[in-house]
Backbone as a ProteinNet text record, in pm:
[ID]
protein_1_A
[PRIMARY]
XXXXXXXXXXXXXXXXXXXXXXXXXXXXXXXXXXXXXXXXXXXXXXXXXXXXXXXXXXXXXXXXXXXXXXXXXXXXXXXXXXXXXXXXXXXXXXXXXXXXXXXXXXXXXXXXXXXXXXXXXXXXXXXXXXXXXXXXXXXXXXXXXXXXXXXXXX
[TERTIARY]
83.8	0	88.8	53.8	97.8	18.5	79.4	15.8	75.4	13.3	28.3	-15	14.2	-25.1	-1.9	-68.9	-102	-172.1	-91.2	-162	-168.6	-283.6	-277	-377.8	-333.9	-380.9	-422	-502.3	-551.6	-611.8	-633.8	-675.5	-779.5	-877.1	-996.5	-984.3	-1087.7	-1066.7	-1209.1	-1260.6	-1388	-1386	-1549.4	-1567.9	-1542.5	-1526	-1528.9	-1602.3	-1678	-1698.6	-1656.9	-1705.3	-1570.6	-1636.7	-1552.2	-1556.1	-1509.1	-1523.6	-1455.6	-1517.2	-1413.2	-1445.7	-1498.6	-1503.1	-1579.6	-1769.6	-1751.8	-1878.5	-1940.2	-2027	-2028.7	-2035.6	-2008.2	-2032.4	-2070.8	-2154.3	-2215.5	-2124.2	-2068.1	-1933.3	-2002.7	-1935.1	-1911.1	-1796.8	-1675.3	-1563.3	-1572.6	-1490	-1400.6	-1295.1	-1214.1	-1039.4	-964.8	-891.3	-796.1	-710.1	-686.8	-582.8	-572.1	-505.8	-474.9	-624.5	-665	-719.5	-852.2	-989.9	-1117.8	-1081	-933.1	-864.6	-906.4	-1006.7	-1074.3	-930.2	-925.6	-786.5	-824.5	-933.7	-964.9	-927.8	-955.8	-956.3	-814.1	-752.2	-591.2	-550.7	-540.9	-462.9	-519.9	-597.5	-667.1	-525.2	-564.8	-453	-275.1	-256	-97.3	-94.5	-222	-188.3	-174.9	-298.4	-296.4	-152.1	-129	-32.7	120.8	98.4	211.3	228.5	133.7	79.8	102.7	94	138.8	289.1	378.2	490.1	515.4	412.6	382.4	425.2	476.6	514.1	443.9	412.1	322.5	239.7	110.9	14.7	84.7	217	186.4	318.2	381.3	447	364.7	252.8	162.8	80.3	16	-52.4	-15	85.9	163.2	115.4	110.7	-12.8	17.1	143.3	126.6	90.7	44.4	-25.2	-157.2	-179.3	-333	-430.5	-375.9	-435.4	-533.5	-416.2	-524.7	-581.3	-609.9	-678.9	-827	-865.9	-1002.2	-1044.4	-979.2	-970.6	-1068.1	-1107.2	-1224.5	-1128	-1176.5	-1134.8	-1131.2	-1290.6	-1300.4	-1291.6	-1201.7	-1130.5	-958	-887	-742.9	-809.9	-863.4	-899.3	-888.2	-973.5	-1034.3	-851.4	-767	-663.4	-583.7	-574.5	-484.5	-509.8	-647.8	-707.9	-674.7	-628.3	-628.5	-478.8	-382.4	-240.1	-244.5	-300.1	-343.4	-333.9	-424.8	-508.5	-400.8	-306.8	-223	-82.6	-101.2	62.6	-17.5	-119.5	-178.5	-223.7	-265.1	-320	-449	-523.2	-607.9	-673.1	-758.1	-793.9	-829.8	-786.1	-843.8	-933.5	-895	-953.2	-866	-977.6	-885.8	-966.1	-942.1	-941.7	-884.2	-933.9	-951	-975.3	-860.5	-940.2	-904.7	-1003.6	-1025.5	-997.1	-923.4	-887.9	-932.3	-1070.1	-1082.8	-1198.4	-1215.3	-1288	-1402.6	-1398.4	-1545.3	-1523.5	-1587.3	-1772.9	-1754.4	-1900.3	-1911.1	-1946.7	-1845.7	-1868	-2000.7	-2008.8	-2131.9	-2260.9	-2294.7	-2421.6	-2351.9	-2218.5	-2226.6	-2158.5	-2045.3	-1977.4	-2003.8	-2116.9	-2241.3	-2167.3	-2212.1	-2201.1	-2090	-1968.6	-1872.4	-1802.4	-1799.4	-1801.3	-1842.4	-1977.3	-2016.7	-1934	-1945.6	-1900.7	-1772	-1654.7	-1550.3	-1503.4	-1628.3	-1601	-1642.7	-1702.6	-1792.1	-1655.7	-1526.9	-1465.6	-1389.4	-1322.9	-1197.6	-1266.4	-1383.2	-1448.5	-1373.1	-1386.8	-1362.8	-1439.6	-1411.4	-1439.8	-1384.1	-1415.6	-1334.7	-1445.2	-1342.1	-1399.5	-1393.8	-1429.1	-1393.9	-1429.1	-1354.9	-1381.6	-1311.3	-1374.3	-1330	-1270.1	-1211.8	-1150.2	-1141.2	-1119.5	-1037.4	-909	-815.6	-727.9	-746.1	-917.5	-905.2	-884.3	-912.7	-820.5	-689.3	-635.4	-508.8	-433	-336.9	-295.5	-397.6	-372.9	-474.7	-570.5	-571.6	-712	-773.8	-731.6	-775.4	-875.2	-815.4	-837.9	-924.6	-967.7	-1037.5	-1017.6	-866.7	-816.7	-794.6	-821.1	-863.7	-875.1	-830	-857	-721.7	-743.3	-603.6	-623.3	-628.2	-675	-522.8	-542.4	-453.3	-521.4	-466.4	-550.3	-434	-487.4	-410.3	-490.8	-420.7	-510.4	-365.4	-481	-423.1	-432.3	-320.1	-382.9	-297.7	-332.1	-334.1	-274.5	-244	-218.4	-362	-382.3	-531	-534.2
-117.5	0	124.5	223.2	359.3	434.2	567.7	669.9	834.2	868.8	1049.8	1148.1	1281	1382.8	1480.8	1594	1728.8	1803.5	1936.9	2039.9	2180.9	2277.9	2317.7	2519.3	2568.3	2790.9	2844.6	2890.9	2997.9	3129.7	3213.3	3350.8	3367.9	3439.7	3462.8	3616.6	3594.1	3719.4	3742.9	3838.1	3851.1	3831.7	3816.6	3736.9	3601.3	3565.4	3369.4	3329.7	3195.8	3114.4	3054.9	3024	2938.2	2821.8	2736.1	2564.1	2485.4	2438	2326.1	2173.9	2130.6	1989.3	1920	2035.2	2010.2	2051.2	2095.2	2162	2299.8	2385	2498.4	2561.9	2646.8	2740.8	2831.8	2877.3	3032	3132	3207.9	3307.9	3401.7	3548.8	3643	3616.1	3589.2	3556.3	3398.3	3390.7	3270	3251.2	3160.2	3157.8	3172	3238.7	3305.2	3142.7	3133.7	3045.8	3020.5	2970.4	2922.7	2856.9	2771.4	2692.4	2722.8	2638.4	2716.8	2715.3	2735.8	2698.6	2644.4	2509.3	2433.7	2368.8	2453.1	2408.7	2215.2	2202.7	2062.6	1975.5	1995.2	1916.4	1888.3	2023.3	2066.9	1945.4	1952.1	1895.1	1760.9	1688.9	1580	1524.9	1610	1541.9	1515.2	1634.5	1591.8	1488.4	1442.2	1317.1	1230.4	1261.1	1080.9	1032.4	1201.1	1168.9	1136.8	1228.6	1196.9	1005.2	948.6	759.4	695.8	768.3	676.3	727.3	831.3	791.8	929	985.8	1073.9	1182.2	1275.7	1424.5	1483.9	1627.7	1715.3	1774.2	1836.3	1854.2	1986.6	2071.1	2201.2	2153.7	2049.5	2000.2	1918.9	1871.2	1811.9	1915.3	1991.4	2107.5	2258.8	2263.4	2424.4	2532.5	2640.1	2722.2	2853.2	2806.9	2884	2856.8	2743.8	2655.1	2677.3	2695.3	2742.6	2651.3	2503.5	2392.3	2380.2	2435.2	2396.3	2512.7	2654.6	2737.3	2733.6	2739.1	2753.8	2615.4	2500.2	2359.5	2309.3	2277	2249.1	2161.8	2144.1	2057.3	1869.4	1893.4	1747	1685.9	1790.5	1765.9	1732.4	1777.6	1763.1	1584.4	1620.2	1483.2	1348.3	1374.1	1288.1	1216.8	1319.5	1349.5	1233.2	1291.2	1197.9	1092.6	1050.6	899.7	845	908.4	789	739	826	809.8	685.1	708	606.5	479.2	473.4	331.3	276.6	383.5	324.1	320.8	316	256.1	153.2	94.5	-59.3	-17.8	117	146.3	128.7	189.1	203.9	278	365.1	445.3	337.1	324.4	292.5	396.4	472.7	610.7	700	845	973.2	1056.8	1186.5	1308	1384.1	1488.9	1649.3	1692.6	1809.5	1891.9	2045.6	2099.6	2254.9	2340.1	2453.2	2560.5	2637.4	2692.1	2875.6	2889	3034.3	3116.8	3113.7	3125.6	3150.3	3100.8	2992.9	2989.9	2929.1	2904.4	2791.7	2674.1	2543.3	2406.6	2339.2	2320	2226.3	2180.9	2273.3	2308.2	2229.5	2238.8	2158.2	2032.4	1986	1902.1	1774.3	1699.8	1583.1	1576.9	1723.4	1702.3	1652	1757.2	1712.8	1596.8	1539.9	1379.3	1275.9	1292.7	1232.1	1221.7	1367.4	1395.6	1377.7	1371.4	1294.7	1173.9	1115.8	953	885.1	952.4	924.2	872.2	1045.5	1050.3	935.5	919	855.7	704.7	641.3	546.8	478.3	514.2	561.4	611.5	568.5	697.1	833.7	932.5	1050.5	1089.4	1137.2	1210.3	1410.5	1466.8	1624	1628.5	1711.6	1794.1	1958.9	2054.1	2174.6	2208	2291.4	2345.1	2509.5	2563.2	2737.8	2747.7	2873.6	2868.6	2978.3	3024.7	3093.5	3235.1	3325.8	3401.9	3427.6	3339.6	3387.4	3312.4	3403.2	3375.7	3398.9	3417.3	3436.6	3376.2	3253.9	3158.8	3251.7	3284.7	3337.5	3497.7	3540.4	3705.7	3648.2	3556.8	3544.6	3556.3	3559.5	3588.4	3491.1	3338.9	3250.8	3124.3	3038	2845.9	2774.6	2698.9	2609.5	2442.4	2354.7	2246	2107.5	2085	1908.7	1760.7	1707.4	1611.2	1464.5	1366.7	1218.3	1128.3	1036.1	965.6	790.2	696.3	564.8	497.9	454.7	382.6	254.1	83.4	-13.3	-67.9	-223.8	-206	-245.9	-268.5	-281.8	-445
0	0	0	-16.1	-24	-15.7	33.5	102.4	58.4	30.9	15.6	43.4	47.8	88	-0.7	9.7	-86	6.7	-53.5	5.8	-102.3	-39.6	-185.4	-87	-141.1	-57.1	-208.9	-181.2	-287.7	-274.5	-253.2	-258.7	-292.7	-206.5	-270.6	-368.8	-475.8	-568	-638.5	-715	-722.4	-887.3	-900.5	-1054.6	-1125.6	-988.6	-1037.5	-920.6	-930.7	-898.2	-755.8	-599.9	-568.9	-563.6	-659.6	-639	-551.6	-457.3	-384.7	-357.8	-367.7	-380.7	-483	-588.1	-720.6	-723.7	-619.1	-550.7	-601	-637.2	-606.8	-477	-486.9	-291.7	-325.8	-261.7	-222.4	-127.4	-203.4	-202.9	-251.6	-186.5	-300.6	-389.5	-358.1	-413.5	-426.6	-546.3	-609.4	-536.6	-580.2	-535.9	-674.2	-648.5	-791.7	-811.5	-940.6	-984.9	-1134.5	-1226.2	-1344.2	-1402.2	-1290.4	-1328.7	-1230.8	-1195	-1118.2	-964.4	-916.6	-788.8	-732	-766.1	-621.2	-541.4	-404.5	-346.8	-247.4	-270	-249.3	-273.3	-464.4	-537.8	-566.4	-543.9	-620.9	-549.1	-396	-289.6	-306	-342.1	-346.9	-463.7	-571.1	-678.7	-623.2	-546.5	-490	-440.1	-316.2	-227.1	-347.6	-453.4	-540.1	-613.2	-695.1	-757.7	-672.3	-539.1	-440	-450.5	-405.8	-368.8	-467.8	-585.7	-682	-754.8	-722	-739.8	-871.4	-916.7	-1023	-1003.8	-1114.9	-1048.1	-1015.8	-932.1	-871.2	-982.7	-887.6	-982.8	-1111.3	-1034.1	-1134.9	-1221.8	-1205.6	-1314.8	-1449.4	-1401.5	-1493.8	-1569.6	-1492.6	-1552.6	-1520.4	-1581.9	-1528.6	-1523.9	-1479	-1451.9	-1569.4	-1649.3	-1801	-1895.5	-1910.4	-1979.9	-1968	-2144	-2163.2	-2189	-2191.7	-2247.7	-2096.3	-1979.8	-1829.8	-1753.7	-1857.8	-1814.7	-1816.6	-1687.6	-1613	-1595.7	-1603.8	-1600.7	-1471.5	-1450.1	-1340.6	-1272.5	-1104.2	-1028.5	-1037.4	-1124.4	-1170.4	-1320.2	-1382.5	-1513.4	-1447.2	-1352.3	-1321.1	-1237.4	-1132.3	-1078.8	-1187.4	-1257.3	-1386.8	-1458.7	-1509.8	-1548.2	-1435.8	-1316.5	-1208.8	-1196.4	-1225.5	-1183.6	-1299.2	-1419.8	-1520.4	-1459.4	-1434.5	-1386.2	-1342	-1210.7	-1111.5	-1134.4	-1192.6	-1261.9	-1347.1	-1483.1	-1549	-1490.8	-1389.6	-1262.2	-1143.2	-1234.7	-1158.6	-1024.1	-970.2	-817.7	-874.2	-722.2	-701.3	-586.4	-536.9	-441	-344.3	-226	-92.9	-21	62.6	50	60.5	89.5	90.7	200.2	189.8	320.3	300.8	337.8	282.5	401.6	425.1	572.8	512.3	481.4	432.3	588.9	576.7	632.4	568.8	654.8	650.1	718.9	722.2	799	735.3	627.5	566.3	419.1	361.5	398.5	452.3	541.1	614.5	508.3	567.5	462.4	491.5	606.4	682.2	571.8	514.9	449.8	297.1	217.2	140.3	153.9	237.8	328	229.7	269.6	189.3	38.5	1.3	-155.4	-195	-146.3	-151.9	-183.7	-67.4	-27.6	-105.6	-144.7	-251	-369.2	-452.7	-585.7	-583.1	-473	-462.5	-499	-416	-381.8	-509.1	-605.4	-726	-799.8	-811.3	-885.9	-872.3	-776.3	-723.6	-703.4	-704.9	-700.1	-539	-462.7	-322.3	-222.1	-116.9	49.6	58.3	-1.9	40.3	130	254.8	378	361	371.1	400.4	501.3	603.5	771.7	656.9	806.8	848.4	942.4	930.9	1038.7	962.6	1133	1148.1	1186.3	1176.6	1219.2	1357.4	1434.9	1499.9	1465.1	1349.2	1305.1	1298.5	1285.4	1262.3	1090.5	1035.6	898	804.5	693	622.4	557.5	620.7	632.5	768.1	884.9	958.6	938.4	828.4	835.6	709.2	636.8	539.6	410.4	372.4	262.6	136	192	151.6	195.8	90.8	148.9	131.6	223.8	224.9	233.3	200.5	224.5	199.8	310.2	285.2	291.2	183.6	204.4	202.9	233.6	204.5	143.2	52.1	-49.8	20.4	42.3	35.5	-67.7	-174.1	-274.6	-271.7	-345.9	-318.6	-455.3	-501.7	-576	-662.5	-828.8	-874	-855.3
[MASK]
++++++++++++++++++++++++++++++++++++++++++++++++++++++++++++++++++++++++++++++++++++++++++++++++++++++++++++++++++++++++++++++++++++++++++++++++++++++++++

């Protein structure tokens, strides 16, 4: 078995969307990035690609690269799982713990989880957490999320 981790901060900024987890959220702000910054999803892909031995997500999809501009969370996912699968793994599960102040997750948490576990044909868990105000997950400036993915062989 093998095991990985990813972690993944993004900035909130106005006129996008914010996606997480492959989710929509009810934001005024988006999270700025190359791609629809779901920092969930981002960090979801480091653990996988971390577990299976693969280079990091912004060596795969570089963030000057226009082929992966505005790329959805569950288009890079989609992308990693084929990796996966073609280096004979497979998802055991995974986990996601989002840092920030706001939004509150609670209310989409479920979805999440689901539309995860769909992708990765898996248990993915999401929790929350605060940092208390402090850092700029604290002051609200954006999201930070780490996650770990166990994968097996197929």
């Amino acid at each position: 078995m093998r095991i990985g981790c990813g972690l993944d901060a993004h900035r909130f900024g106005p006129g996008r969307p914010l996606m997480l987890g492959t989710i929509a959220v009810d934001h005024p702000e988006g999270l700025v990035g190359h791609s629809d910054g779901d920092a969930v999803a981002h960090a979801l892909c480091d653990a996988l690609l971390s577990a299976a031995g693969q280079p990091d997500l912004g060596a795969l999809f570089p963030p000057g690269d226009d082929e992966w501009a505005g790329a959805s969370g569950e288009q890079l996912l989609s992308v990693v799982m084929e990796r996966v699968e073609r280096a004979g793994l497979r998802v055991v599960n995974a986990h996601a713990v989002v840092v920030c102040e706001r939004p509150r997750l609670a209310p989409v948490r479920e979805a999440m989880q689901a539309a995860l576990t769909t992708l990765l044909g898996a248990p993915v868990g999401v929790h929350a957490t605060t940092t208390d105000g402090m850092g700029f997950t604290g002051r609200g400036e954006g999201v930070a999320c780490q996650a770990v993915a166990l994968l097996e062989p197929a």
